[in-house]
Amino acid sequence: MSTTPTSETRTDPSESTGRIVVGVDGSPSSVLALQQARRISEALSIGIDVMAAWQYPTYMGAGFAEDIRPDEDAKQIMADSIVSAFGDDAPADIEQIAVQGVPAQVLLDASRVADMLVVGSRGRGGFVGLLLGSVSAQCAEHARCPVLVVHSRDHH
């Protein structure tokens, strides 16, 4: 068995943004990830970047309906997740970033300069019996910063 890391870990602290990146998709575990990120960000006196990835549906061609706006949906998911996590008491240093792309790749790209990546263990899709979802598993294996995977309270 090889002991070689599967991804390169950032070693130069000057590459860091001094922020925690939290991937959200509106799932209960991503809301809990936001709450955990707040505790860590307050302890370290750093900010939080809330990220949601979006893509146009694959069935959409050149003449797609103008009322389908996955970018706006992503922004709404972030806003709703922040309200669910914090109510009227959201952290002062929080940014919302909607990025077009595949969720795992968007978060892995963000991990290049983040101090920490925080994700929920299970998103909205996939198989209920799995311990980790595909996005959280990919982030845990390939991120270039420390990763915290937050399980929902009903996790067994």
Rosetta silent file (secondary structure, phi, psi, omega in degrees, C-alpha in Angstrom):
SEQUENCE: MSTTPTSETRTDPSESTGRIVVGVDGSPSSVLALQQARRISEALSIGIDVMAAWQYPTYMGAGFAEDIRPDEDAKQIMADSIVSAFGDDAPADIEQIAVQGVPAQVLLDASRVADMLVVGSRGRGGFVGLLLGSVSAQCAEHARCPVLVVHSRDHH
SCORE:     score description
SCORE:     0.000 S_00000001
   1 L     0.000  135.126 -178.879    0.000    0.000    0.000 S_00000001
   2 L   -81.785  142.950  175.756    1.337    3.418   -0.951 S_00000001
   3 L  -104.774   10.098  179.338    1.738    6.145    1.638 S_00000001
   4 L   -73.201  131.354  179.077    2.016    8.883   -0.997 S_00000001
   5 L   -61.203  148.254  179.861   -0.645   11.582   -0.544 S_00000001
   6 L   -83.626  -14.151  176.713   -3.302   11.668   -3.261 S_00000001
   7 L  -142.177  156.097 -179.260   -3.269   15.463   -3.425 S_00000001
   8 L   -81.105  127.533  178.011   -0.727   18.174   -2.817 S_00000001
   9 L   -91.328  137.743  179.497   -1.206   19.983    0.479 S_00000001
  10 L   -67.230  132.118 -179.920   -0.521   23.703    0.582 S_00000001
  11 L  -114.703  -15.108 -179.047    2.593   24.408    2.645 S_00000001
  12 L   -95.826  109.591 -177.769    3.025   28.165    2.127 S_00000001
  13 H   -63.027  -19.196  179.390    0.755   30.052    4.564 S_00000001
  14 H   -69.444  -15.103  177.481    0.993   33.169    2.370 S_00000001
  15 H   -78.411  -10.190 -175.690   -1.235   31.366   -0.151 S_00000001
  16 L   -80.654  148.320  175.740   -4.106   31.400    2.358 S_00000001
  17 L   -89.668   -9.628 -175.210   -7.018   33.842    2.287 S_00000001
  18 L    70.845   35.638 -177.065   -7.527   33.604    6.037 S_00000001
  19 E  -138.341  157.079  173.299  -11.059   32.302    5.488 S_00000001
  20 E  -103.270  129.547  176.616  -13.129   29.187    6.015 S_00000001
  21 E   -98.402  130.566  178.097  -15.007   27.927    2.967 S_00000001
  22 E  -121.405  120.743  175.867  -18.350   26.226    3.622 S_00000001
  23 E   -85.060  127.795  178.813  -20.097   24.328    0.852 S_00000001
  24 L  -125.224  147.736  175.617  -23.871   24.534    1.075 S_00000001
  25 L  -137.657    9.788 -179.345  -26.658   22.880   -0.868 S_00000001
  26 L    88.233   -4.058 -179.697  -29.596   23.545    1.456 S_00000001
  27 L   -75.049  157.111  177.836  -29.360   20.134    3.127 S_00000001
  28 H   -56.479  -38.137 -178.735  -29.601   19.829    6.930 S_00000001
  29 H   -71.324  -27.159  176.710  -25.941   18.765    7.166 S_00000001
  30 H   -74.706  -29.393  173.916  -24.794   21.816    5.200 S_00000001
  31 H   -67.265  -42.094  175.927  -26.687   24.056    7.633 S_00000001
  32 H   -64.467  -34.521  177.239  -24.904   22.289   10.506 S_00000001
  33 H   -61.771  -40.548  176.302  -21.620   22.792    8.618 S_00000001
  34 H   -60.363  -44.380 -179.243  -22.301   26.542    8.637 S_00000001
  35 H   -63.770  -41.278  177.734  -22.891   26.490   12.383 S_00000001
  36 H   -66.017  -40.448  179.743  -19.641   24.588   13.009 S_00000001
  37 H   -61.526  -36.114  178.653  -17.742   26.942   10.706 S_00000001
  38 H   -62.220  -45.039 -179.625  -18.954   29.886   12.744 S_00000001
  39 H   -59.113  -43.796 -178.926  -17.555   28.413   15.954 S_00000001
  40 H   -69.252  -42.973 -178.241  -14.191   27.848   14.313 S_00000001
  41 H   -63.798  -36.919  177.834  -14.123   31.225   12.567 S_00000001
  42 H   -68.597  -38.906  179.240  -14.843   33.028   15.837 S_00000001
  43 H   -66.808  -33.162 -177.293  -12.105   31.090   17.640 S_00000001
  44 H   -99.523   -3.696 -177.792   -9.595   31.920   14.883 S_00000001
  45 L    55.639   48.672  175.824  -10.906   35.437   14.112 S_00000001
  46 L  -129.009  163.551 -176.644  -11.299   34.697   10.405 S_00000001
  47 E   -88.241  175.284 -178.807  -14.197   35.068    7.985 S_00000001
  48 E  -122.107  131.287  169.889  -16.491   32.598    6.268 S_00000001
  49 E  -106.429  114.191  176.375  -17.060   32.161    2.542 S_00000001
  50 E   -89.218  124.594 -176.546  -20.357   30.380    1.896 S_00000001
  51 E  -121.980  138.757  172.132  -20.193   28.661   -1.495 S_00000001
  52 E  -133.532  131.967  178.183  -22.834   27.062   -3.655 S_00000001
  53 E   -94.533  149.211  177.466  -22.114   25.550   -7.050 S_00000001
  54 E  -141.349  154.873  177.691  -24.592   25.667   -9.869 S_00000001
  55 L  -144.228  151.037  170.025  -24.938   24.224  -13.343 S_00000001
  56 L   -72.857  141.666  177.405  -27.391   24.519  -16.170 S_00000001
  57 L   -57.671  144.798 -176.818  -29.389   21.314  -16.518 S_00000001
  58 L   -65.716  -21.310 -179.087  -27.874   19.033  -19.161 S_00000001
  59 L   -80.897   -6.154 -176.255  -31.152   18.907  -21.089 S_00000001
  60 L   -83.719  130.140  176.745  -31.061   22.649  -21.747 S_00000001
  61 L  -110.567 -157.027 -176.335  -30.015   23.741  -25.197 S_00000001
  62 L   -63.244  -30.609 -176.881  -29.773   27.098  -26.915 S_00000001
  63 L  -102.773   41.916 -177.133  -33.485   27.808  -26.565 S_00000001
  64 L   -73.299  158.790 -178.936  -33.905   27.119  -22.847 S_00000001
  65 L   -65.895  132.830 -178.763  -36.528   28.825  -20.756 S_00000001
  66 L   -69.498  -18.785 -179.294  -35.382   32.168  -19.387 S_00000001
  67 L   -82.263   -3.483  174.588  -37.116   31.510  -16.078 S_00000001
  68 L   -90.334  109.409 -175.758  -34.683   28.665  -15.298 S_00000001
  69 L  -130.739   82.958 -179.540  -31.892   30.401  -13.378 S_00000001
  70 H   -61.553  -27.531  177.516  -29.674   27.958  -11.485 S_00000001
  71 H   -66.280  -41.045  177.068  -27.367   30.843  -10.511 S_00000001
  72 H   -69.380  -36.397  175.697  -30.260   32.603   -8.777 S_00000001
  73 H   -60.941  -41.844  179.192  -31.312   29.303   -7.193 S_00000001
  74 H   -62.870  -42.091  177.998  -27.795   28.917   -5.770 S_00000001
  75 H   -62.678  -38.999  179.288  -27.928   32.430   -4.312 S_00000001
  76 H   -68.506  -39.603  177.269  -31.294   31.650   -2.724 S_00000001
  77 H   -60.410  -42.794  178.798  -29.983   28.374   -1.282 S_00000001
  78 H   -63.237  -47.003 -178.975  -27.080   30.257    0.327 S_00000001
  79 H   -61.377  -45.118  179.855  -29.384   32.938    1.766 S_00000001
  80 H   -64.837  -39.282  179.746  -31.841   30.335    3.086 S_00000001
  81 H   -64.590  -40.435  178.874  -29.015   28.237    4.573 S_00000001
  82 H   -64.190  -42.813  177.951  -27.600   31.262    6.392 S_00000001
  83 H   -65.154  -42.985  179.000  -31.018   32.101    7.837 S_00000001
  84 H   -62.253  -37.534 -177.136  -31.555   28.456    8.850 S_00000001
  85 H   -77.067  -38.147 -168.607  -28.150   28.321   10.533 S_00000001
  86 H  -125.348   -8.693 -174.965  -28.122   31.705   12.272 S_00000001
  87 L    61.043 -130.564  179.069  -31.540   33.348   12.123 S_00000001
  88 L   -86.530    3.995 -173.597  -31.039   37.106   12.545 S_00000001
  89 L  -113.640   48.517  179.221  -27.577   36.603   14.068 S_00000001
  90 L   -69.216  148.325  177.524  -25.394   35.845   11.033 S_00000001
  91 L   -58.781  149.429 -178.521  -21.664   36.439   11.440 S_00000001
  92 L   -69.916  -37.776 -175.244  -20.497   39.892   10.350 S_00000001
  93 L  -100.330   69.644 -179.885  -17.654   38.590    8.151 S_00000001
  94 E  -128.409  132.319  178.818  -19.570   36.251    5.860 S_00000001
  95 E  -118.944  145.321  176.676  -19.485   36.282    2.068 S_00000001
  96 E  -109.708  128.383 -175.788  -21.759   34.432   -0.328 S_00000001
  97 E  -132.083  114.100  174.659  -20.182   33.060   -3.502 S_00000001
  98 E  -100.400  127.119 -174.720  -22.146   31.251   -6.228 S_00000001
  99 E  -127.691  132.167  175.136  -19.887   29.512   -8.743 S_00000001
 100 E   -73.990  128.050  177.853  -20.800   27.739  -11.950 S_00000001
 101 L   153.252  179.725  177.250  -19.388   24.235  -11.935 S_00000001
 102 L   -75.341  129.007 -173.598  -19.445   20.758  -10.462 S_00000001
 103 H   -49.913  -49.803 -178.019  -19.812   21.072   -6.654 S_00000001
 104 H   -61.671  -42.031 -177.822  -16.814   18.947   -5.661 S_00000001
 105 H   -68.695  -38.212  177.375  -14.513   20.672   -8.148 S_00000001
 106 H   -59.543  -45.845 -179.366  -15.692   24.150   -7.101 S_00000001
 107 H   -69.910  -37.907  177.526  -14.901   23.350   -3.460 S_00000001
 108 H   -64.687  -38.921  176.187  -11.583   21.701   -4.299 S_00000001
 109 H   -62.875  -41.893  179.565  -10.570   24.794   -6.259 S_00000001
 110 H   -66.402  -28.676 -178.427  -11.521   26.977   -3.274 S_00000001
 111 L   -67.117  -14.372 -179.299   -9.463   24.738   -0.967 S_00000001
 112 L   -64.944  -27.943 -177.796   -6.285   25.950   -2.671 S_00000001
 113 L  -125.055   -1.318 -179.993   -6.425   29.215   -0.709 S_00000001
 114 L   -79.967  153.272  172.311   -8.816   28.475    2.166 S_00000001
 115 L   -77.275  -30.577  179.830   -7.659   27.905    5.738 S_00000001
 116 E  -157.876  149.929  174.385  -10.292   25.191    6.111 S_00000001
 117 E  -116.119  128.767 -179.957  -13.078   23.599    4.091 S_00000001
 118 E  -122.070  126.791 -179.951  -16.273   22.620    5.922 S_00000001
 119 E  -136.311  155.891  172.231  -18.923   20.448    4.283 S_00000001
 120 E   -78.036  155.842 -176.662  -21.918   18.439    5.369 S_00000001
 121 L   -73.448  -28.533 -176.788  -21.617   14.678    5.225 S_00000001
 122 L  -136.899  132.134  176.463  -24.662   14.198    3.023 S_00000001
 123 L   -92.548 -156.277 -177.073  -26.177   16.436    0.397 S_00000001
 124 L   -82.798  -16.079 -176.314  -29.583   16.340   -1.192 S_00000001
 125 L  -113.851 -169.102  171.341  -28.935   13.435   -3.548 S_00000001
 126 L    87.903 -161.423 -174.820  -27.404   10.015   -3.524 S_00000001
 127 L  -102.469  126.284 -173.970  -27.923    6.943   -1.415 S_00000001
 128 L   -60.269  -34.045 -175.180  -29.234    7.394    2.106 S_00000001
 129 L   -75.560   -9.771 -177.863  -27.194    4.532    3.596 S_00000001
 130 L   -73.908  144.180  177.617  -23.796    5.980    2.680 S_00000001
 131 L   -68.676  -45.245  178.747  -21.645    7.469    5.433 S_00000001
 132 L  -122.102  147.568  171.269  -20.359   10.259    3.161 S_00000001
 133 L   -79.195  170.133 -176.731  -21.799   11.772    0.035 S_00000001
 134 H   -65.465  -36.973 -179.499  -19.704   11.928   -3.096 S_00000001
 135 H   -67.587  -48.130 -179.421  -18.899   15.638   -2.683 S_00000001
 136 H   -64.641  -36.938  178.671  -17.794   15.335    0.945 S_00000001
 137 H   -65.898  -43.127  178.391  -15.773   12.207    0.166 S_00000001
 138 H   -64.501  -40.149  178.844  -13.989   13.897   -2.750 S_00000001
 139 H   -65.039  -44.547 -179.572  -13.279   16.964   -0.624 S_00000001
 140 H   -61.566  -34.954 -177.081  -11.942   14.883    2.267 S_00000001
 141 H   -84.134  -34.568 -168.252   -9.614   13.006   -0.065 S_00000001
 142 H  -116.734   -5.061 -177.420   -8.410   15.748   -2.415 S_00000001
 143 L   -64.490  153.598 -179.346   -8.647   19.167   -0.715 S_00000001
 144 L   -99.669   12.033  175.661   -5.477   21.189   -0.259 S_00000001
 145 L  -138.685  170.404  175.777   -6.469   22.449    3.191 S_00000001
 146 L   -59.712  144.972 -178.933   -7.896   20.775    6.311 S_00000001
 147 E  -123.379  132.254  172.301  -11.454   19.486    5.819 S_00000001
 148 E  -111.457  121.486  176.674  -14.175   19.160    8.434 S_00000001
 149 E  -103.350  118.999 -175.078  -17.058   16.875    7.467 S_00000001
 150 E  -100.933  123.771  178.376  -20.114   17.593    9.629 S_00000001
 151 L   -89.096  148.819  177.391  -22.646   14.824   10.185 S_00000001
 152 L   -71.310  160.816 -175.542  -26.315   15.574   10.749 S_00000001
 153 L   -66.083  -25.876 -179.089  -27.701   15.031   14.215 S_00000001
 154 L   -90.442   10.373  178.377  -29.769   12.036   13.101 S_00000001
 155 L   -68.018  134.938 -179.271  -26.672   10.235   11.755 S_00000001
 156 L  -106.410    0.000    0.000  -26.316    6.745   13.212 S_00000001
